[in-house]
Coordinates of C-alpha atoms in Angstrom, one line a residue:
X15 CA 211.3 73.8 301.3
X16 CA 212.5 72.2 297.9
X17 CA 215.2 74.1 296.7
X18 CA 215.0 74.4 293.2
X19 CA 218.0 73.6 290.6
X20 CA 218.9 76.5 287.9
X21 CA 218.9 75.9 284.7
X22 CA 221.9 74.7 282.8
X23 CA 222.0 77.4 280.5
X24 CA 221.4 80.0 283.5
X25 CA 224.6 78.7 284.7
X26 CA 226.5 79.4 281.7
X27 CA 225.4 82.7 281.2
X28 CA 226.2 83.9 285.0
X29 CA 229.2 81.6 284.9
X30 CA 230.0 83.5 281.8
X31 CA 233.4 85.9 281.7
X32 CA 234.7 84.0 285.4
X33 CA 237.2 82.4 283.2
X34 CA 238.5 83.6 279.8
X35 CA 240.9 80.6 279.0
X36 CA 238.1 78.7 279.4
X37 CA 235.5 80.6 277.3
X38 CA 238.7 80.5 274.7
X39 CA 239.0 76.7 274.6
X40 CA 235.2 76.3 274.4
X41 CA 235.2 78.8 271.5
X42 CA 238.2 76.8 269.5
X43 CA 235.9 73.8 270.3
X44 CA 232.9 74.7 269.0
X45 CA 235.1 75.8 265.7
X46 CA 234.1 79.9 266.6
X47 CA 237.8 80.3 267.5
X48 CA 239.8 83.3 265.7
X49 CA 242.1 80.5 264.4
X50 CA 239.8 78.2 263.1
X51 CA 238.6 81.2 261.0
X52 CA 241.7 82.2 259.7
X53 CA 242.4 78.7 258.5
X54 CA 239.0 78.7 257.1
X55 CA 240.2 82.0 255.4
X56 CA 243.5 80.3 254.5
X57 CA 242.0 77.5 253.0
X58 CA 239.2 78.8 251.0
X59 CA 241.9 81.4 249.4
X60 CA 244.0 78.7 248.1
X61 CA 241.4 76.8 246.5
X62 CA 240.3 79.5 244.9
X63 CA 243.7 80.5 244.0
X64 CA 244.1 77.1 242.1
X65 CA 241.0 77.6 240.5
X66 CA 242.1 81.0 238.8
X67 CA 244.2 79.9 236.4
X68 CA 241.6 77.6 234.9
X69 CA 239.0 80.1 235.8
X70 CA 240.8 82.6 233.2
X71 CA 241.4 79.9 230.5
X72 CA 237.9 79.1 230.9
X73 CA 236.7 82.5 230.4
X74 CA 238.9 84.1 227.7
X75 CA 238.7 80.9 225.3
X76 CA 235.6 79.1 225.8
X77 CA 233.1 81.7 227.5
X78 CA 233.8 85.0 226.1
X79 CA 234.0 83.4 222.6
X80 CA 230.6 81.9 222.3
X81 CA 229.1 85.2 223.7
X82 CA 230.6 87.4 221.4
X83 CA 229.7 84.5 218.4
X84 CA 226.2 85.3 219.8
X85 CA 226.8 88.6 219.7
X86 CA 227.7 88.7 216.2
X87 CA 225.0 86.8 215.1
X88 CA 222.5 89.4 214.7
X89 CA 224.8 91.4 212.7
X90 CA 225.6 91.3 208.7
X91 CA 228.7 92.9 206.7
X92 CA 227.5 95.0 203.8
X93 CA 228.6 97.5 201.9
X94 CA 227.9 101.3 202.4
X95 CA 227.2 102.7 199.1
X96 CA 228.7 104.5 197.0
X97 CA 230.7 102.0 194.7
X98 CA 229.4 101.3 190.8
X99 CA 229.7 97.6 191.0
X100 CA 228.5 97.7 194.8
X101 CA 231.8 98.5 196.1
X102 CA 232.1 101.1 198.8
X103 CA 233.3 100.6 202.7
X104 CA 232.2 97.5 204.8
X105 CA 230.3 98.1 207.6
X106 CA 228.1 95.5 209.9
X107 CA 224.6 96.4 210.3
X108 CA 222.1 95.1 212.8
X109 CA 219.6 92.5 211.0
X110 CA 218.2 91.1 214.5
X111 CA 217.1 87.2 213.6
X112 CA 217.6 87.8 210.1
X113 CA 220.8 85.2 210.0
X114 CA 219.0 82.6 212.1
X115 CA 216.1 82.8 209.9
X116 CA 218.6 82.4 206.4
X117 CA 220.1 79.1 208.3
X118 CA 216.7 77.3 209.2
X119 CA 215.2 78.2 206.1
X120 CA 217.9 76.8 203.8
X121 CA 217.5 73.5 202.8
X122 CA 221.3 73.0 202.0
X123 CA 221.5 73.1 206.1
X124 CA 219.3 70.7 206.6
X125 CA 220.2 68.3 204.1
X126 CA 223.7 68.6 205.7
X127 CA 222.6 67.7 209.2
X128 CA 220.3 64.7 207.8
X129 CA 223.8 63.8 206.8
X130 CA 225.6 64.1 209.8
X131 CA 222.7 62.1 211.7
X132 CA 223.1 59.3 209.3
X133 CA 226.7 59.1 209.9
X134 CA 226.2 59.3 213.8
X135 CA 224.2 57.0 213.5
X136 CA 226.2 54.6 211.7
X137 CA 229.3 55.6 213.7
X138 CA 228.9 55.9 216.9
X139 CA 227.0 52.6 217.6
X140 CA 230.0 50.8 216.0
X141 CA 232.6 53.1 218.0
X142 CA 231.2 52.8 221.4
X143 CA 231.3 49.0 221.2
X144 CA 234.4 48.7 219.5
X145 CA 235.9 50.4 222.1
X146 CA 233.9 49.1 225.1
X147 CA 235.1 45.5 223.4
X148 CA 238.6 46.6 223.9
X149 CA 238.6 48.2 227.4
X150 CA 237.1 44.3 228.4
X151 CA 239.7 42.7 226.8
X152 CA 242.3 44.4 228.5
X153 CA 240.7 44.7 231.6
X154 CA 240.7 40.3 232.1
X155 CA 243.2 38.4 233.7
X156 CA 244.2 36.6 230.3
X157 CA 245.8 40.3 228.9
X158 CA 249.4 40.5 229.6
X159 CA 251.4 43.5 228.7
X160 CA 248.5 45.8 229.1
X161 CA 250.2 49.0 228.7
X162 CA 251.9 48.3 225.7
X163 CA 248.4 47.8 223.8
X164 CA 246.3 50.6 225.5
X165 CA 249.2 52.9 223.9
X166 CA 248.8 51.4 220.4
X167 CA 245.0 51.5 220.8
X168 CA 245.1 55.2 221.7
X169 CA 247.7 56.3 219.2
X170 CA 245.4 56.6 216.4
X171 CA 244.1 59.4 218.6
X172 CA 247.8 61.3 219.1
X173 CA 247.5 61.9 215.3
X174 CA 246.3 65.2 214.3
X175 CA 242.8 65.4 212.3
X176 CA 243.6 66.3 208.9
X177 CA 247.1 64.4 208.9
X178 CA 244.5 61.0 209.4
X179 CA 242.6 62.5 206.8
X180 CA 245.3 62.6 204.4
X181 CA 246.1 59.1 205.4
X182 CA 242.5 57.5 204.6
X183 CA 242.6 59.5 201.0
X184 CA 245.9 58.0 200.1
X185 CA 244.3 54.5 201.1
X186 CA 241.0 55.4 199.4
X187 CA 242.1 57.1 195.9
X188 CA 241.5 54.5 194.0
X189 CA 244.3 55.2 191.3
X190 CA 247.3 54.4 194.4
X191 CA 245.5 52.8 197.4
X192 CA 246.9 49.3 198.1
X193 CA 243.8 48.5 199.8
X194 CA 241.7 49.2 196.2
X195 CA 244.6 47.3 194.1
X196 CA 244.2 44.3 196.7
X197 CA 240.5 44.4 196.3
X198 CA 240.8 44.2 192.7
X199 CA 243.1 41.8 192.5
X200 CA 240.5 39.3 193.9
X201 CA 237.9 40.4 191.8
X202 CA 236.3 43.0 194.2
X203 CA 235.3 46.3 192.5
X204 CA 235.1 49.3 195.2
X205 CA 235.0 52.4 195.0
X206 CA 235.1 54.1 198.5
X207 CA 234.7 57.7 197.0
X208 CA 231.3 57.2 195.4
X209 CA 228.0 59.1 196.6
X210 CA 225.8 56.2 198.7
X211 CA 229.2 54.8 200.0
X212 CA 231.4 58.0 201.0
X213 CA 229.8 58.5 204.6
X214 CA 230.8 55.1 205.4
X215 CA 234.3 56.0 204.3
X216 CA 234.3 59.0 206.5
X217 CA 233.0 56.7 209.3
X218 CA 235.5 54.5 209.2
X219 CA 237.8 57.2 209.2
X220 CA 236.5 58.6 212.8
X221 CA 236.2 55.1 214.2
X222 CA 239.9 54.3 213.7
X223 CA 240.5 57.5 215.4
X224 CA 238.1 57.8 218.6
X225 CA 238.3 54.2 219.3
X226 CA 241.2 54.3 221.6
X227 CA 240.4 57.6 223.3
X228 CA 236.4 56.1 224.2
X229 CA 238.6 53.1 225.0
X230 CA 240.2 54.4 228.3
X231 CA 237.3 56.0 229.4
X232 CA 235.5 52.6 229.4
X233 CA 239.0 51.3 231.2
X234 CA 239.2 53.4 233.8
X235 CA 235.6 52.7 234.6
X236 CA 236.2 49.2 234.8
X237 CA 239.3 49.6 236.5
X238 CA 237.4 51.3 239.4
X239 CA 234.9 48.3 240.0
X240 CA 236.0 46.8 243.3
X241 CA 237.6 43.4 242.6
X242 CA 235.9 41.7 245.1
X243 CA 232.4 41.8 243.0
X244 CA 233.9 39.6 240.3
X245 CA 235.6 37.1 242.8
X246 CA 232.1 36.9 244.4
X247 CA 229.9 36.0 241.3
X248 CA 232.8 33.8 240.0
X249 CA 232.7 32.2 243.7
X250 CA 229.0 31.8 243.1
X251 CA 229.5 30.0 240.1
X252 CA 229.1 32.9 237.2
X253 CA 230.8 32.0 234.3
X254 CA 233.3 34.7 233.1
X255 CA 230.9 36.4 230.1
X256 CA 228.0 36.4 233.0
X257 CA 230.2 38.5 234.8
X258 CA 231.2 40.7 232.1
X259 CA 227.3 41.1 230.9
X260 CA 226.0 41.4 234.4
X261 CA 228.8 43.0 237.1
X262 CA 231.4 44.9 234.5
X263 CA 228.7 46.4 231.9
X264 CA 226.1 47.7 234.2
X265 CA 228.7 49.7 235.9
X266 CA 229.7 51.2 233.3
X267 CA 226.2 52.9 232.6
X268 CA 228.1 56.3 233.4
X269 CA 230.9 56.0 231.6
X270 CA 228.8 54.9 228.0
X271 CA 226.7 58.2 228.8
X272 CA 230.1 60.3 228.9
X273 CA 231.0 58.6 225.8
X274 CA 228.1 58.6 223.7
X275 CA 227.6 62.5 224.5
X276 CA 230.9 63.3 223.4
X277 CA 230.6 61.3 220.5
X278 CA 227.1 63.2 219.5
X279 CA 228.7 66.7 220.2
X280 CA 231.9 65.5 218.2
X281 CA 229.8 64.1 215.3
X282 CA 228.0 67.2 214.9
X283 CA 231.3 69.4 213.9
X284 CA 232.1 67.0 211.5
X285 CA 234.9 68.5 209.3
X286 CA 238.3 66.9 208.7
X287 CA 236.8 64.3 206.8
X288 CA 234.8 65.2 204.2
X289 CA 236.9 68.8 203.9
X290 CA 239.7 66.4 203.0
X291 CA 237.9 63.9 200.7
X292 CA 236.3 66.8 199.1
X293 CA 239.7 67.9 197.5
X294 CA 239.4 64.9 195.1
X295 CA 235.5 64.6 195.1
X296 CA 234.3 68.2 194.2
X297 CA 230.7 67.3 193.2
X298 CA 230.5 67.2 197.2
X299 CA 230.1 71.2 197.1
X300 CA 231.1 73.9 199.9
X301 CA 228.2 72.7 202.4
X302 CA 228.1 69.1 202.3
X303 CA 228.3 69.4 205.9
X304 CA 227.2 72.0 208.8
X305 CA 230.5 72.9 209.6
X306 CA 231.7 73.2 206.3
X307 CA 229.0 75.9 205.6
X308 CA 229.7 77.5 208.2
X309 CA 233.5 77.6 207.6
X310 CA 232.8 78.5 204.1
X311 CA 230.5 81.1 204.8
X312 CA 233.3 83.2 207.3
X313 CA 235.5 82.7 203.8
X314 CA 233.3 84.4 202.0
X315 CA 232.6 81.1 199.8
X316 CA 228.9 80.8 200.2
X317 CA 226.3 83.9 200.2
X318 CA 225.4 85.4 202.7
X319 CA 228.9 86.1 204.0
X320 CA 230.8 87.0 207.0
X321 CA 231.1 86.0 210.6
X322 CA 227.3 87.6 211.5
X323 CA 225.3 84.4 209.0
X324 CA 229.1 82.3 210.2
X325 CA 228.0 82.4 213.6
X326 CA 224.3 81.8 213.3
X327 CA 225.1 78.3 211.6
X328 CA 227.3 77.5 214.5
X329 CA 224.9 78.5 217.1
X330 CA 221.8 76.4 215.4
X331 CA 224.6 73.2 215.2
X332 CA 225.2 73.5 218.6
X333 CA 221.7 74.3 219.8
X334 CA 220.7 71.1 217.6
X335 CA 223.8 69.2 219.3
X336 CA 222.5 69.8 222.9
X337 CA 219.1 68.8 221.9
X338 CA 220.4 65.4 220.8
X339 CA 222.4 65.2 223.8
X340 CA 219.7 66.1 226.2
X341 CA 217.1 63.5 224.3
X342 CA 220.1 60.5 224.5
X343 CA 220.4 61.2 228.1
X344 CA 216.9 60.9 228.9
X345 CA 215.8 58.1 227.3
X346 CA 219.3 56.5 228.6
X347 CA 218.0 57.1 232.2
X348 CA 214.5 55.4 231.6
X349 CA 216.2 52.6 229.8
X350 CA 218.5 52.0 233.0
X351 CA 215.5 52.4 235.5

């Protein structure tokens, strides 16, 4: 008679309990072990310990900020009656979609952002490649003293917003810039303050600016492309602009997306500039721009005031913002497959 073999998990369970240091060390093992818990525990308590401060920050000035701009969106500061010229004690009332209907019916809005989408589109092209020109530059063999330039490229950027401003009117006024007098000495008559010419001024401004910031981002892309790829197409024969054109620039797909986004979303609050340049050029009103209605508007310069229509603007520039970002980034990802 065949004697038949029990099954190997049979075994295990009636071999089960004979020996607890073994049914200890098979536990730690299988990672089941009381200690491999607890430094699961451990672990998962410190990362979320170095998320909290960020976690906070992120919360009380980003998150809780834009809710409560939403929030007071569908509210409007008015008067409770009572006074003979209107007067009487503020009070916000609920008007529902009121001050997001005011904002897409007003022409001045829109006639601001057609603005703003001229300049981006002007600016950022010239930007991106400006700065993707420089990061290749310094990313070549023939570059010495690297550090020293990628500090002077990004300095522009260390300078705070209306301080540049100031800068570029002193330079543009055409009554003390040395640039105009220069220009006029050789017979060239400029005027970078005029109507059809101003947004280019303002462009140049933002491009002397954001260079040297898109600039490192393009560099520490490159800088991450393995080295042997370029010593294998030059080993192949590639001549140093085929490698730039085909090994350097297609891997930095990623990095020109991050770019370009930020530039769109940056473009969009557009508001040093032509805040500054309209202290000299006042035919360029309260609202040239969406953020400067908006601003204005929270002031109490343009009607309807208050926070309630303030935030409404902001929250149509922004939805506008992400719909330009969202539509780059698709049609970037069918252009690259």
């Amino acid at each position: 008679m065949t004697q038949q073999t029990p099954a190997p998990d049979a075994v295990a369970v009636a071999t089960a309990g004979d020996n607890p240091h073994e049914d200890a060390r098979a536990a730690q093992k299988s990672g089941k072990g009381p200690r491999r818990r607890t430094r699961e525990l451990h672990d998962a308590r410190t990362g979320w310990a170095f998320m909290l401060p960020f976690s906070l920050a992120f919360v009380l000035v980003f998150l809780i900020p834009i809710l409560l701009s939403i929030y007071k969106s569908f509210f409007r500061v008015s008067s409770a009656s009572g006074g003979l010229y209107g007067g009487g004690e503020l009070t916000n009332h609920f008007v529902g979609f009121q001050n997001y209907s005011d904002v897409i019916t007003n022409g001045r809005f829109w006639l601001g952002m057609l603005r703003v989408l001229g300049y981006t589109a002007i600016q950022v092209p010239i930007m991106i490649i400006a700065a993707l020109a420089l990061a290749l530059v310094l990313d070549s063999y023939l570059t010495k003293h690297v550090t020293f330039y990628r500090l002077g490229y990004f300095l522009p950027f260390a300078i705070p917003g209306i301080v540049a401003a100031m800068i570029w009117l002193y330079l543009y006024s055409p009554e003390i810039s040395p640039i105009v007098s220069l220009l006029r000495g050789l017979g060239v008559q400029v005027d970078f303050m005029a109507p059809s010419v101003i947004l280019a001024s303002m462009a140049n401004m933002t491009t002397w600016t954001y260079t040297g910031y898109n600039m490192l981002i393009f560099l520490a892309a490159l800088q991450a492309i393995p080295t042997e790829l370029s010593e294998a197409a030059r080993i192949d024969g590639a001549t140093g602009f085929q490698i730039v054109m085909r090994v350097k620039v297609p891997l930095v797909r990623g990095a020109a997306l991050l770019a370009v986004l930020l530039s769109i979303v940056g473009t969009i609050q557009l508001f040093n500039e032509p805040t500054v340049m309209k202290t000299v050029n006042p035919w360029m009103g309260a609202d040239y721009v969406p953020m400067m209605m908006a601003y204005n508007t929270m002031m109490g310069t343009l009607s309807p005031s208050g926070d309630g229509p303030a935030s409404a603007v902001s929250i149509v520039m922004a939805v506008v913002a992400g719909v330009l970002a969202v539509l780059y980034a698709v049609v970037d990802r069918k252009v690259s497959k």
